mmCIF file of C-alpha atoms in Angstrom:
data_model
loop_
_atom_site.group_PDB
_atom_site.id
_atom_site.type_symbol
_atom_site.label_atom_id
_atom_site.label_comp_id
_atom_site.label_asym_id
_atom_site.label_seq_id
_atom_site.Cartn_x
_atom_site.Cartn_y
_atom_site.Cartn_z
ATOM 1 C CA MET A 1160 -30.215 75.091 -73.584
ATOM 2 C CA ALA A 1161 -27.951 72.392 -75.081
ATOM 3 C CA VAL A 1162 -24.820 70.777 -73.782
ATOM 4 C CA ASP A 1163 -22.140 69.826 -76.251
ATOM 5 C CA LEU A 1164 -19.747 67.212 -74.834
ATOM 6 C CA LYS A 1165 -16.628 66.144 -76.709
ATOM 7 C CA ILE A 1166 -14.408 63.369 -75.423
ATOM 8 C CA LYS A 1167 -10.981 62.726 -76.784
ATOM 9 C CA SER A 1168 -9.655 59.251 -76.298
ATOM 10 C CA ASN A 1169 -6.263 57.685 -76.721
ATOM 11 C CA SER A 1170 -7.776 54.260 -77.312
ATOM 12 C CA LYS A 1171 -5.601 53.651 -80.384
ATOM 13 C CA GLN A 1172 -2.426 54.320 -78.395
ATOM 14 C CA LEU A 1173 -3.705 52.236 -75.514
ATOM 15 C CA SER A 1174 -4.561 49.367 -77.836
ATOM 16 C CA LYS A 1175 -1.093 49.569 -79.391
ATOM 17 C CA LYS A 1176 0.599 49.460 -75.987
ATOM 18 C CA PHE A 1177 -1.565 46.530 -74.907
ATOM 19 C CA LYS A 1178 -0.633 44.541 -78.035
ATOM 20 C CA LYS A 1179 3.035 45.316 -77.440
ATOM 21 C CA PHE A 1180 2.647 44.204 -73.829
ATOM 22 C CA GLN A 1181 1.055 40.915 -74.942
ATOM 23 C CA SER A 1182 3.903 40.146 -77.318
ATOM 24 C CA VAL A 1183 6.744 41.189 -74.999
ATOM 25 C CA LEU A 1184 5.652 39.754 -71.654
ATOM 26 C CA PRO A 1185 6.069 36.019 -72.437
ATOM 27 C CA ARG A 1186 9.641 36.575 -73.675
ATOM 28 C CA ILE A 1187 10.480 38.623 -70.588
ATOM 29 C CA ILE A 1188 9.038 35.964 -68.297
ATOM 30 C CA ASP A 1189 10.982 33.174 -70.049
ATOM 31 C CA LYS A 1190 14.202 35.171 -69.782
ATOM 32 C CA GLY A 1191 13.501 35.894 -66.094
ATOM 33 C CA VAL A 1192 12.730 32.248 -65.346
ATOM 34 C CA LYS A 1193 15.991 31.192 -66.989
ATOM 35 C CA GLN A 1194 17.879 33.745 -64.876
ATOM 36 C CA ALA A 1195 16.117 32.344 -61.802
ATOM 37 C CA GLY A 1196 17.463 28.918 -62.779
ATOM 38 C CA PHE A 1197 20.993 30.335 -63.006
ATOM 39 C CA GLN A 1198 20.552 31.897 -59.594
ATOM 40 C CA LEU A 1199 19.329 28.601 -58.112
ATOM 41 C CA VAL A 1200 22.377 26.784 -59.516
ATOM 42 C CA ALA A 1201 24.632 29.366 -57.857
ATOM 43 C CA ILE A 1202 22.795 29.012 -54.529
ATOM 44 C CA ILE A 1203 22.953 25.188 -54.618
ATOM 45 C CA ARG A 1204 26.682 25.268 -55.391
ATOM 46 C CA GLU A 1205 27.358 27.843 -52.654
ATOM 47 C CA LYS A 1206 25.400 25.940 -49.985
ATOM 48 C CA THR A 1207 27.011 22.628 -50.957
ATOM 49 C CA GLN A 1208 30.468 24.178 -50.704
ATOM 50 C CA LYS A 1209 29.556 25.440 -47.220
ATOM 51 C CA GLY A 1210 28.484 21.916 -46.235
ATOM 52 C CA ILE A 1211 24.784 22.680 -45.771
ATOM 53 C CA ASP A 1212 21.757 21.137 -47.428
ATOM 54 C CA PHE A 1213 18.970 23.039 -49.146
ATOM 55 C CA LYS A 1214 17.152 23.284 -45.808
ATOM 56 C CA ASP A 1215 20.169 25.168 -44.376
ATOM 57 C CA LYS A 1216 21.140 22.258 -42.095
ATOM 58 C CA PRO A 1217 24.692 20.827 -41.982
ATOM 59 C CA PHE A 1218 25.276 17.659 -43.989
ATOM 60 C CA ALA A 1219 25.473 14.404 -42.064
ATOM 61 C CA PRO A 1220 29.104 13.596 -41.178
ATOM 62 C CA TYR A 1221 31.166 11.199 -43.274
ATOM 63 C CA SER A 1222 31.659 7.684 -41.952
ATOM 64 C CA ASP A 1223 34.900 6.905 -40.080
ATOM 65 C CA GLY A 1224 36.113 4.698 -42.930
ATOM 66 C CA TYR A 1225 35.512 7.381 -45.530
ATOM 67 C CA LEU A 1226 37.188 10.020 -43.338
ATOM 68 C CA LYS A 1227 40.283 7.792 -43.057
ATOM 69 C CA ARG A 1228 40.326 7.379 -46.844
ATOM 70 C CA LEU A 1229 40.110 11.157 -47.365
ATOM 71 C CA GLN A 1230 42.908 11.763 -44.864
ATOM 72 C CA LYS A 1231 45.082 9.091 -46.485
ATOM 73 C CA GLU A 1232 44.566 10.732 -49.899
ATOM 74 C CA GLY A 1233 45.221 14.200 -48.480
ATOM 75 C CA LYS A 1234 41.737 15.439 -49.357
ATOM 76 C CA PRO A 1235 39.704 17.874 -47.241
ATOM 77 C CA THR A 1236 37.532 16.142 -44.656
ATOM 78 C CA ALA A 1237 34.780 18.779 -44.576
ATOM 79 C CA VAL A 1238 31.441 17.385 -45.715
ATOM 80 C CA ASP A 1239 30.914 19.397 -48.900
ATOM 81 C CA LEU A 1240 30.227 16.630 -51.471
ATOM 82 C CA HIS A 1241 33.352 17.776 -53.278
ATOM 83 C CA TYR A 1242 35.597 14.677 -53.450
ATOM 84 C CA SER A 1243 36.853 15.414 -56.958
ATOM 85 C CA GLY A 1244 34.643 18.392 -57.779
ATOM 86 C CA THR A 1245 33.100 16.728 -60.803
ATOM 87 C CA MET A 1246 29.565 16.234 -59.453
ATOM 88 C CA VAL A 1247 28.990 19.800 -58.294
ATOM 89 C CA GLY A 1248 31.096 20.987 -61.229
ATOM 90 C CA ALA A 1249 28.667 19.246 -63.603
ATOM 91 C CA LEU A 1250 25.842 21.391 -62.243
ATOM 92 C CA THR A 1251 26.418 24.434 -64.412
ATOM 93 C CA PRO A 1252 24.325 27.293 -65.772
ATOM 94 C CA SER A 1253 24.561 25.637 -69.199
ATOM 95 C CA MET A 1254 22.436 22.822 -67.732
ATOM 96 C CA VAL A 1255 19.518 25.199 -67.078
ATOM 97 C CA LYS A 1256 17.201 24.231 -69.927
ATOM 98 C CA LYS A 1257 13.821 25.598 -70.964
ATOM 99 C CA THR A 1258 11.358 22.730 -70.589
ATOM 100 C CA GLY A 1259 8.035 24.400 -71.298
ATOM 101 C CA LYS A 1260 6.141 27.614 -71.156
ATOM 102 C CA HIS A 1261 7.765 29.644 -68.371
ATOM 103 C CA LYS A 1262 9.589 26.555 -67.042
ATOM 104 C CA VAL A 1263 13.234 25.556 -66.709
ATOM 105 C CA SER A 1264 14.918 22.422 -65.439
ATOM 106 C CA LEU A 1265 18.268 22.104 -63.752
ATOM 107 C CA GLY A 1266 20.386 19.068 -64.360
ATOM 108 C CA PHE A 1267 23.833 17.569 -64.507
ATOM 109 C CA ALA A 1268 26.007 17.554 -67.598
ATOM 110 C CA ARG A 1269 27.038 13.889 -67.301
ATOM 111 C CA ALA A 1270 25.196 10.707 -66.355
ATOM 112 C CA ASP A 1271 27.923 9.653 -63.865
ATOM 113 C CA GLU A 1272 27.483 12.898 -61.959
ATOM 114 C CA ARG A 1273 23.701 12.550 -62.068
ATOM 115 C CA ASP A 1274 24.070 9.088 -60.499
ATOM 116 C CA LYS A 1275 26.312 10.464 -57.726
ATOM 117 C CA ALA A 1276 23.780 13.202 -57.048
ATOM 118 C CA LEU A 1277 20.939 10.664 -56.912
ATOM 119 C CA PHE A 1278 22.934 8.578 -54.458
ATOM 120 C CA ASN A 1279 23.634 11.564 -52.181
ATOM 121 C CA GLN A 1280 20.170 13.058 -52.482
ATOM 122 C CA VAL A 1281 17.948 9.972 -52.282
ATOM 123 C CA LEU A 1282 19.565 6.557 -51.968
ATOM 124 C CA ARG A 1283 22.175 6.850 -49.228
ATOM 125 C CA GLU A 1284 21.512 6.963 -45.505
ATOM 126 C CA PRO A 1285 21.905 9.481 -44.049
ATOM 127 C CA LYS A 1286 20.762 11.576 -46.990
ATOM 128 C CA ARG A 1287 22.625 14.700 -48.002
ATOM 129 C CA GLU A 1288 19.879 16.651 -49.735
ATOM 130 C CA PHE A 1289 21.651 19.417 -51.616
ATOM 131 C CA PHE A 1290 19.564 19.592 -54.797
ATOM 132 C CA GLY A 1291 16.493 21.670 -54.012
ATOM 133 C CA PHE A 1292 15.358 24.886 -52.417
ATOM 134 C CA ASN A 1293 13.468 26.057 -49.357
ATOM 135 C CA ASN A 1294 10.966 28.893 -48.849
ATOM 136 C CA ARG A 1295 13.701 31.403 -48.054
ATOM 137 C CA THR A 1296 15.572 30.634 -51.284
ATOM 138 C CA GLU A 1297 12.297 30.745 -53.218
ATOM 139 C CA LYS A 1298 11.541 34.208 -51.821
ATOM 140 C CA ILE A 1299 15.016 35.482 -52.747
ATOM 141 C CA ILE A 1300 14.713 34.178 -56.296
ATOM 142 C CA SER A 1301 11.136 35.419 -56.613
ATOM 143 C CA LYS A 1302 12.144 38.904 -55.518
ATOM 144 C CA GLN A 1303 14.951 38.980 -58.086
ATOM 145 C CA PHE A 1304 12.584 37.687 -60.781
ATOM 146 C CA ASN A 1305 10.041 40.427 -60.042
ATOM 147 C CA ARG A 1306 12.752 43.101 -60.157
ATOM 148 C CA PHE A 1307 13.979 41.755 -63.482
ATOM 149 C CA VAL A 1308 10.487 41.750 -65.042
ATOM 150 C CA GLU A 1309 9.767 45.294 -63.840
ATOM 151 C CA LYS A 1310 13.110 46.523 -65.182
ATOM 152 C CA GLU A 1311 12.513 44.893 -68.576
ATOM 153 C CA LEU A 1312 8.995 46.294 -68.824
ATOM 154 C CA ARG A 1313 10.336 49.767 -68.040
ATOM 155 C CA LYS A 1314 12.695 49.422 -71.009
ATOM 156 C CA PHE A 1315 9.683 48.963 -73.270
ATOM 157 C CA LYS A 1316 7.927 51.904 -71.610
ATOM 158 C CA ILE A 1317 5.051 49.649 -70.715
ATOM 159 C CA TRP A 1318 5.507 49.496 -66.958
ATOM 160 C CA VAL A 1319 5.130 52.737 -65.073
#
């Protein structure tokens, strides 16, 4: 008595899909990381406009002298780091730059605005730390990134 066993394999198709996956995945990740940078810019701008830092705490109040100056000039007195709008306005999606493999950096379009941000973020007391993110923001962005990657992989019929 003999047993004849034949096995059909789709190894060629599998190999083809794997090669496609290897070539497509880095581009998808880079695109997703850049979108995450855009999303972080939007979150930073939104929180700053609401007068809260990246830790979701209200900004320290303005000094009495500065409040008087704002009132005299007819400017809003809410602490939103928006005296003229140029600093936060210089933080734009166009300033999300690829800085390495699967990395992006956020920055300011002009040196003057970068200096104002440095002053608010680091040098002044009390600090008004607006440029950053907390665990909650990281989770939101991470979730969006994962959705984006899955959606892109589905387009290539790689992801099931």
